[in-house]
Amino acid sequence: MLKIIVIEFLRCFFSDVVSLERPDLEEQRTQLITKINADRTQLKAIEDRILKLLFESEGNILDNEELVNTLNDSKVCLSTYVLPTDNLLCILVLA
């Protein structure tokens, strides 16, 4: 319990320091958090759609054109979720 309190204190402290010293990093962190949350929501919707189509599919799933198209679309969406790595660790640790 004490470790959690100390870590939370340090996270808040560093977040305050970054927001004062480097407002550009704080803005980037906020934008990344917003984008990550939106991406998670979209990924959940894609997952639900795929599962629904699989559940409703009859016969060979490869014959289900809507399912195949949805899977292909999900690959495109997933490939766009690669985050830039420079400053990412520093920014997300403070989240």
CSV table of N, CA, C and O in Angstrom, one decimal:
chain,number,residue,atom,x,y,z
A,1,MET,N,0.8,-1.2,0.0
A,1,MET,CA,0.0,0.0,0.0
A,1,MET,C,0.9,1.3,0.0
A,1,MET,O,0.6,2.2,-0.7
A,2,LEU,N,1.9,1.2,0.8
A,2,LEU,CA,2.8,2.4,0.9
A,2,LEU,C,3.5,2.6,-0.5
A,2,LEU,O,3.7,3.8,-0.9
A,3,LYS,N,3.9,1.5,-1.2
A,3,LYS,CA,4.5,1.7,-2.5
A,3,LYS,C,3.6,2.4,-3.5
A,3,LYS,O,4.0,3.2,-4.3
A,4,ILE,N,2.3,2.0,-3.4
A,4,ILE,CA,1.3,2.6,-4.3
A,4,ILE,C,1.2,4.1,-4.1
A,4,ILE,O,1.2,4.9,-5.0
A,5,ILE,N,1.2,4.5,-2.8
A,5,ILE,CA,1.1,5.9,-2.4
A,5,ILE,C,2.3,6.7,-2.9
A,5,ILE,O,2.1,7.8,-3.5
A,6,VAL,N,3.5,6.1,-2.7
A,6,VAL,CA,4.7,6.8,-3.1
A,6,VAL,C,4.7,6.9,-4.7
A,6,VAL,O,5.0,8.0,-5.2
A,7,ILE,N,4.4,5.9,-5.4
A,7,ILE,CA,4.4,5.9,-6.8
A,7,ILE,C,3.3,6.9,-7.3
A,7,ILE,O,3.6,7.7,-8.2
A,8,GLU,N,2.2,7.0,-6.7
A,8,GLU,CA,1.1,7.9,-7.1
A,8,GLU,C,1.6,9.4,-6.9
A,8,GLU,O,1.4,10.3,-7.7
A,9,PHE,N,2.3,9.6,-5.7
A,9,PHE,CA,2.8,10.9,-5.4
A,9,PHE,C,3.8,11.3,-6.4
A,9,PHE,O,3.8,12.4,-6.9
A,10,LEU,N,4.8,10.4,-6.8
A,10,LEU,CA,5.8,10.7,-7.8
A,10,LEU,C,5.2,11.0,-9.1
A,10,LEU,O,5.6,11.9,-9.9
A,11,ARG,N,4.2,10.2,-9.5
A,11,ARG,CA,3.5,10.4,-10.8
A,11,ARG,C,2.9,11.8,-10.8
A,11,ARG,O,3.1,12.5,-11.8
A,12,CYS,N,2.2,12.2,-9.8
A,12,CYS,CA,1.6,13.5,-9.8
A,12,CYS,C,2.6,14.6,-9.7
A,12,CYS,O,2.5,15.6,-10.4
A,13,PHE,N,3.7,14.4,-9.0
A,13,PHE,CA,4.8,15.4,-8.9
A,13,PHE,C,5.4,15.6,-10.3
A,13,PHE,O,5.6,16.7,-10.7
A,14,PHE,N,5.8,14.5,-10.9
A,14,PHE,CA,6.4,14.6,-12.2
A,14,PHE,C,5.5,15.2,-13.3
A,14,PHE,O,5.9,15.9,-14.2
A,15,SER,N,4.2,14.8,-13.2
A,15,SER,CA,3.2,15.4,-14.1
A,15,SER,C,3.2,16.9,-13.9
A,15,SER,O,3.1,17.6,-14.9
A,16,ASP,N,3.2,17.4,-12.7
A,16,ASP,CA,3.1,18.8,-12.4
A,16,ASP,C,4.4,19.5,-12.9
A,16,ASP,O,4.3,20.6,-13.5
A,17,VAL,N,5.5,18.9,-12.7
A,17,VAL,CA,6.8,19.4,-13.2
A,17,VAL,C,6.8,19.5,-14.7
A,17,VAL,O,7.2,20.6,-15.3
A,18,VAL,N,6.4,18.5,-15.4
A,18,VAL,CA,6.4,18.5,-16.8
A,18,VAL,C,5.4,19.5,-17.4
A,18,VAL,O,5.8,20.3,-18.3
A,19,SER,N,4.3,19.7,-16.7
A,19,SER,CA,3.3,20.7,-17.2
A,19,SER,C,3.8,22.1,-17.1
A,19,SER,O,3.5,23.0,-17.9
A,20,LEU,N,4.6,22.3,-16.0
A,20,LEU,CA,5.2,23.6,-15.8
A,20,LEU,C,6.4,23.9,-16.7
A,20,LEU,O,6.6,25.0,-17.3
A,21,GLU,N,7.3,22.9,-16.8
A,21,GLU,CA,8.6,23.1,-17.5
A,21,GLU,C,8.4,22.8,-19.0
A,21,GLU,O,9.1,23.5,-19.8
A,22,ARG,N,7.6,21.9,-19.4
A,22,ARG,CA,7.4,21.5,-20.8
A,22,ARG,C,6.0,21.4,-21.2
A,22,ARG,O,5.4,20.3,-21.3
A,23,PRO,N,5.3,22.5,-21.3
A,23,PRO,CA,3.8,22.4,-21.6
A,23,PRO,C,3.6,21.7,-23.0
A,23,PRO,O,2.5,21.1,-23.1
A,24,ASP,N,4.5,21.8,-23.9
A,24,ASP,CA,4.4,21.1,-25.1
A,24,ASP,C,4.3,19.5,-24.9
A,24,ASP,O,3.5,18.9,-25.6
A,25,LEU,N,5.1,19.0,-24.0
A,25,LEU,CA,5.0,17.6,-23.7
A,25,LEU,C,3.7,17.2,-23.0
A,25,LEU,O,3.2,16.2,-23.2
A,26,GLU,N,3.3,18.1,-22.1
A,26,GLU,CA,2.0,17.9,-21.4
A,26,GLU,C,0.9,17.8,-22.4
A,26,GLU,O,0.0,17.0,-22.4
A,27,GLU,N,0.9,18.7,-23.4
A,27,GLU,CA,-0.1,18.7,-24.5
A,27,GLU,C,0.0,17.5,-25.3
A,27,GLU,O,-1.1,16.8,-25.6
A,28,GLN,N,1.2,17.0,-25.6
A,28,GLN,CA,1.4,15.8,-26.4
A,28,GLN,C,0.9,14.6,-25.6
A,28,GLN,O,0.2,13.7,-26.2
A,29,ARG,N,1.1,14.6,-24.3
A,29,ARG,CA,0.7,13.5,-23.5
A,29,ARG,C,-0.9,13.4,-23.4
A,29,ARG,O,-1.5,12.4,-23.6
A,30,THR,N,-1.5,14.6,-23.3
A,30,THR,CA,-3.0,14.7,-23.3
A,30,THR,C,-3.5,14.2,-24.6
A,30,THR,O,-4.5,13.4,-24.6
A,31,GLN,N,-2.9,14.6,-25.7
A,31,GLN,CA,-3.4,14.1,-27.0
A,31,GLN,C,-3.2,12.6,-27.2
A,31,GLN,O,-4.1,12.0,-27.7
A,32,LEU,N,-2.1,12.1,-26.7
A,32,LEU,CA,-1.9,10.7,-26.8
A,32,LEU,C,-2.9,9.9,-26.0
A,32,LEU,O,-3.4,8.9,-26.4
A,33,ILE,N,-3.2,10.3,-24.8
A,33,ILE,CA,-4.1,9.7,-23.9
A,33,ILE,C,-5.5,9.7,-24.6
A,33,ILE,O,-6.2,8.6,-24.6
A,34,THR,N,-5.9,10.8,-25.2
A,34,THR,CA,-7.2,10.9,-25.9
A,34,THR,C,-7.2,10.0,-27.1
A,34,THR,O,-8.2,9.3,-27.3
A,35,LYS,N,-6.2,9.9,-27.8
A,35,LYS,CA,-6.1,9.1,-29.0
A,35,LYS,C,-6.1,7.6,-28.6
A,35,LYS,O,-6.8,6.8,-29.2
A,36,ILE,N,-5.4,7.2,-27.6
A,36,ILE,CA,-5.4,5.9,-27.1
A,36,ILE,C,-6.8,5.4,-26.7
A,36,ILE,O,-7.2,4.3,-27.0
A,37,ASN,N,-7.5,6.3,-26.0
A,37,ASN,CA,-8.8,5.9,-25.5
A,37,ASN,C,-9.8,5.8,-26.7
A,37,ASN,O,-10.6,4.9,-26.7
A,38,ALA,N,-9.7,6.7,-27.7
A,38,ALA,CA,-10.5,6.6,-28.9
A,38,ALA,C,-10.2,5.3,-29.7
A,38,ALA,O,-11.1,4.6,-30.1
A,39,ASP,N,-8.9,5.0,-29.8
A,39,ASP,CA,-8.5,3.8,-30.5
A,39,ASP,C,-9.0,2.5,-29.7
A,39,ASP,O,-9.4,1.6,-30.4
A,40,ARG,N,-8.9,2.5,-28.4
A,40,ARG,CA,-9.5,1.4,-27.7
A,40,ARG,C,-11.0,1.2,-27.9
A,40,ARG,O,-11.4,0.0,-28.1
A,41,THR,N,-11.7,2.3,-28.0
A,41,THR,CA,-13.1,2.2,-28.2
A,41,THR,C,-13.4,1.6,-29.6
A,41,THR,O,-14.2,0.8,-29.8
A,42,GLN,N,-12.6,2.1,-30.6
A,42,GLN,CA,-12.8,1.6,-32.0
A,42,GLN,C,-12.4,0.2,-32.1
A,42,GLN,O,-13.1,-0.6,-32.8
A,43,LEU,N,-11.3,-0.2,-31.4
A,43,LEU,CA,-10.9,-1.6,-31.5
A,43,LEU,C,-12.0,-2.5,-30.8
A,43,LEU,O,-12.2,-3.6,-31.3
A,44,LYS,N,-12.6,-2.1,-29.8
A,44,LYS,CA,-13.6,-2.9,-29.1
A,44,LYS,C,-14.8,-3.0,-30.1
A,44,LYS,O,-15.4,-4.1,-30.1
A,45,ALA,N,-15.2,-1.9,-30.8
A,45,ALA,CA,-16.3,-2.0,-31.7
A,45,ALA,C,-16.0,-3.0,-32.9
A,45,ALA,O,-16.8,-3.8,-33.3
A,46,ILE,N,-14.8,-3.0,-33.3
A,46,ILE,CA,-14.3,-3.9,-34.4
A,46,ILE,C,-14.4,-5.3,-33.9
A,46,ILE,O,-14.9,-6.2,-34.6
A,47,GLU,N,-13.9,-5.5,-32.7
A,47,GLU,CA,-13.9,-6.9,-32.1
A,47,GLU,C,-15.3,-7.4,-31.9
A,47,GLU,O,-15.6,-8.5,-32.3
A,48,ASP,N,-16.2,-6.5,-31.4
A,48,ASP,CA,-17.6,-6.9,-31.3
A,48,ASP,C,-18.3,-7.3,-32.6
A,48,ASP,O,-19.0,-8.2,-32.7
A,49,ARG,N,-18.0,-6.5,-33.6
A,49,ARG,CA,-18.5,-6.7,-35.0
A,49,ARG,C,-18.0,-8.1,-35.5
A,49,ARG,O,-18.8,-8.9,-36.1
A,50,ILE,N,-16.7,-8.4,-35.4
A,50,ILE,CA,-16.2,-9.6,-35.9
A,50,ILE,C,-16.8,-10.8,-35.1
A,50,ILE,O,-17.2,-11.8,-35.8
A,51,LEU,N,-16.9,-10.7,-33.8
A,51,LEU,CA,-17.5,-11.8,-33.0
A,51,LEU,C,-19.0,-12.0,-33.4
A,51,LEU,O,-19.4,-13.1,-33.5
A,52,LYS,N,-19.7,-10.9,-33.6
A,52,LYS,CA,-21.1,-11.0,-34.1
A,52,LYS,C,-21.2,-11.7,-35.4
A,52,LYS,O,-22.0,-12.6,-35.6
A,53,LEU,N,-20.4,-11.3,-36.4
A,53,LEU,CA,-20.4,-12.0,-37.7
A,53,LEU,C,-20.0,-13.4,-37.6
A,53,LEU,O,-20.6,-14.3,-38.3
A,54,LEU,N,-19.0,-13.7,-36.8
A,54,LEU,CA,-18.6,-15.1,-36.6
A,54,LEU,C,-19.8,-16.0,-36.0
A,54,LEU,O,-20.0,-17.1,-36.4
A,55,PHE,N,-20.5,-15.4,-35.0
A,55,PHE,CA,-21.6,-16.1,-34.4
A,55,PHE,C,-22.7,-16.3,-35.3
A,55,PHE,O,-23.3,-17.4,-35.3
A,56,GLU,N,-23.0,-15.4,-36.2
A,56,GLU,CA,-24.1,-15.5,-37.1
A,56,GLU,C,-23.8,-16.2,-38.4
A,56,GLU,O,-24.6,-16.5,-39.2
A,57,SER,N,-22.5,-16.5,-38.6
A,57,SER,CA,-22.0,-17.1,-39.8
A,57,SER,C,-22.5,-18.6,-39.9
A,57,SER,O,-22.5,-19.3,-38.9
A,58,GLU,N,-22.9,-19.0,-41.1
A,58,GLU,CA,-23.3,-20.4,-41.3
A,58,GLU,C,-22.5,-20.9,-42.4
A,58,GLU,O,-22.1,-20.3,-43.4
A,59,GLY,N,-22.1,-22.2,-42.2
A,59,GLY,CA,-21.3,-22.8,-43.2
A,59,GLY,C,-19.8,-22.4,-43.1
A,59,GLY,O,-19.3,-22.0,-42.1
A,60,ASN,N,-19.2,-22.3,-44.3
A,60,ASN,CA,-17.8,-21.9,-44.3
A,60,ASN,C,-17.6,-20.4,-44.1
A,60,ASN,O,-18.2,-19.6,-44.8
A,61,ILE,N,-16.8,-20.0,-43.1
A,61,ILE,CA,-16.7,-18.6,-42.8
A,61,ILE,C,-16.0,-17.8,-43.9
A,61,ILE,O,-16.2,-16.6,-44.0
A,62,LEU,N,-15.2,-18.5,-44.7
A,62,LEU,CA,-14.5,-17.9,-45.8
A,62,LEU,C,-15.5,-17.4,-46.9
A,62,LEU,O,-15.1,-16.6,-47.7
A,63,ASP,N,-16.6,-18.0,-46.9
A,63,ASP,CA,-17.7,-17.7,-47.9
A,63,ASP,C,-18.4,-16.4,-47.5
A,63,ASP,O,-19.2,-15.9,-48.3
A,64,ASN,N,-18.3,-16.0,-46.2
A,64,ASN,CA,-19.0,-14.9,-45.7
A,64,ASN,C,-18.2,-13.6,-46.1
A,64,ASN,O,-17.2,-13.2,-45.5
A,65,GLU,N,-18.6,-13.0,-47.2
A,65,GLU,CA,-17.9,-11.8,-47.7
A,65,GLU,C,-17.8,-10.6,-46.7
A,65,GLU,O,-16.8,-10.0,-46.6
A,66,GLU,N,-18.9,-10.4,-46.0
A,66,GLU,CA,-18.9,-9.3,-45.1
A,66,GLU,C,-17.9,-9.5,-43.9
A,66,GLU,O,-17.2,-8.6,-43.5
A,67,LEU,N,-17.8,-10.8,-43.5
A,67,LEU,CA,-16.9,-11.1,-42.5
A,67,LEU,C,-15.4,-10.9,-43.0
A,67,LEU,O,-14.6,-10.4,-42.3
A,68,VAL,N,-15.2,-11.4,-44.1
A,68,VAL,CA,-13.8,-11.3,-44.7
A,68,VAL,C,-13.4,-9.8,-44.9
A,68,VAL,O,-12.3,-9.4,-44.6
A,69,ASN,N,-14.4,-9.0,-45.4
A,69,ASN,CA,-14.1,-7.6,-45.6
A,69,ASN,C,-13.9,-6.9,-44.2
A,69,ASN,O,-13.0,-6.0,-44.1
A,70,THR,N,-14.7,-7.3,-43.2
A,70,THR,CA,-14.5,-6.7,-41.9
A,70,THR,C,-13.1,-7.1,-41.3
A,70,THR,O,-12.4,-6.2,-40.7
A,71,LEU,N,-12.7,-8.3,-41.5
A,71,LEU,CA,-11.4,-8.7,-41.0
A,71,LEU,C,-10.3,-8.0,-41.8
A,71,LEU,O,-9.3,-7.5,-41.1
A,72,ASN,N,-10.4,-7.8,-43.1
A,72,ASN,CA,-9.4,-7.0,-43.8
A,72,ASN,C,-9.4,-5.5,-43.4
A,72,ASN,O,-8.3,-5.0,-43.2
A,73,ASP,N,-10.6,-5.0,-43.1
A,73,ASP,CA,-10.6,-3.6,-42.6
A,73,ASP,C,-10.0,-3.5,-41.2
A,73,ASP,O,-9.3,-2.5,-40.9
A,74,SER,N,-10.2,-4.5,-40.4
A,74,SER,CA,-9.6,-4.5,-39.1
A,74,SER,C,-8.0,-4.5,-39.2
A,74,SER,O,-7.4,-3.9,-38.3
A,75,LYS,N,-7.5,-5.2,-40.1
A,75,LYS,CA,-6.0,-5.2,-40.3
A,75,LYS,C,-5.5,-3.8,-40.7
A,75,LYS,O,-4.5,-3.4,-40.1
A,76,VAL,N,-6.3,-3.1,-41.5
A,76,VAL,CA,-5.9,-1.8,-41.9
A,76,VAL,C,-5.9,-0.9,-40.6
A,76,VAL,O,-5.0,-0.1,-40.4
A,77,CYS,N,-7.0,-1.0,-39.9
A,77,CYS,CA,-7.1,-0.2,-38.7
A,77,CYS,C,-6.0,-0.4,-37.7
A,77,CYS,O,-5.4,0.5,-37.1
A,78,LEU,N,-5.7,-1.7,-37.5
A,78,LEU,CA,-4.7,-2.1,-36.5
A,78,LEU,C,-3.3,-1.6,-36.9
A,78,LEU,O,-2.5,-1.2,-36.1
A,79,SER,N,-3.1,-1.5,-38.2
A,79,SER,CA,-1.7,-1.1,-38.6
A,79,SER,C,-1.6,0.4,-38.4
A,79,SER,O,-0.4,0.9,-38.4
A,80,THR,N,-2.7,1.2,-38.3
A,80,THR,CA,-2.5,2.6,-38.0
A,80,THR,C,-2.4,2.9,-36.5
A,80,THR,O,-2.2,4.1,-36.2
A,81,TYR,N,-2.5,2.0,-35.7
A,81,TYR,CA,-2.4,2.2,-34.2
A,81,TYR,C,-1.0,2.1,-33.7
A,81,TYR,O,-0.8,2.1,-32.5
A,82,VAL,N,0.0,2.1,-34.5
A,82,VAL,CA,1.4,2.1,-34.1
A,82,VAL,C,1.7,3.5,-33.6
A,82,VAL,O,1.6,4.4,-34.3
A,83,LEU,N,2.2,3.6,-32.3
A,83,LEU,CA,2.4,4.9,-31.8
A,83,LEU,C,3.9,5.2,-32.0
A,83,LEU,O,4.8,4.4,-32.0
A,84,PRO,N,4.2,6.5,-32.1
A,84,PRO,CA,5.6,7.0,-32.2
A,84,PRO,C,6.3,6.7,-30.9
A,84,PRO,O,5.7,6.8,-29.8
A,85,THR,N,7.5,6.2,-30.9
A,85,THR,CA,8.2,5.8,-29.7
A,85,THR,C,9.1,6.9,-29.1
A,85,THR,O,9.4,6.8,-27.9
A,86,ASP,N,9.4,8.0,-29.8
A,86,ASP,CA,10.2,9.0,-29.2
A,86,ASP,C,9.3,9.8,-28.2
A,86,ASP,O,8.2,10.2,-28.4
A,87,ASN,N,9.8,9.9,-27.0
A,87,ASN,CA,9.2,10.5,-25.8
A,87,ASN,C,7.9,9.8,-25.3
A,87,ASN,O,7.3,10.3,-24.4
A,88,LEU,N,7.6,8.7,-25.9
A,88,LEU,CA,6.4,8.0,-25.6
A,88,LEU,C,6.4,7.4,-24.1
A,88,LEU,O,5.5,7.6,-23.4
A,89,LEU,N,7.6,6.8,-23.8
A,89,LEU,CA,7.7,6.3,-22.4
A,89,LEU,C,7.6,7.4,-21.4
A,89,LEU,O,6.8,7.2,-20.4
A,90,CYS,N,8.3,8.4,-21.6
A,90,CYS,CA,8.2,9.6,-20.7
A,90,CYS,C,6.8,10.1,-20.6
A,90,CYS,O,6.3,10.4,-19.5
A,91,ILE,N,6.1,10.2,-21.6
A,91,ILE,CA,4.8,10.8,-21.6
A,91,ILE,C,3.8,9.9,-21.0
A,91,ILE,O,3.0,10.3,-20.2
A,92,LEU,N,3.8,8.6,-21.3
A,92,LEU,CA,2.8,7.7,-20.8
A,92,LEU,C,3.1,7.3,-19.4
A,92,LEU,O,2.1,7.0,-18.7
A,93,VAL,N,4.3,7.4,-18.9
A,93,VAL,CA,4.5,7.1,-17.5
A,93,VAL,C,3.9,8.1,-16.6
A,93,VAL,O,3.4,7.8,-15.6
A,94,LEU,N,3.8,9.3,-17.1
A,94,LEU,CA,3.2,10.4,-16.4
A,94,LEU,C,1.7,10.4,-16.5
A,94,LEU,O,1.0,11.2,-15.8
A,95,ALA,N,1.1,9.5,-17.3
A,95,ALA,CA,-0.3,9.5,-17.5
A,95,ALA,C,-1.1,9.0,-16.3
A,95,ALA,O,-0.6,8.3,-15.5
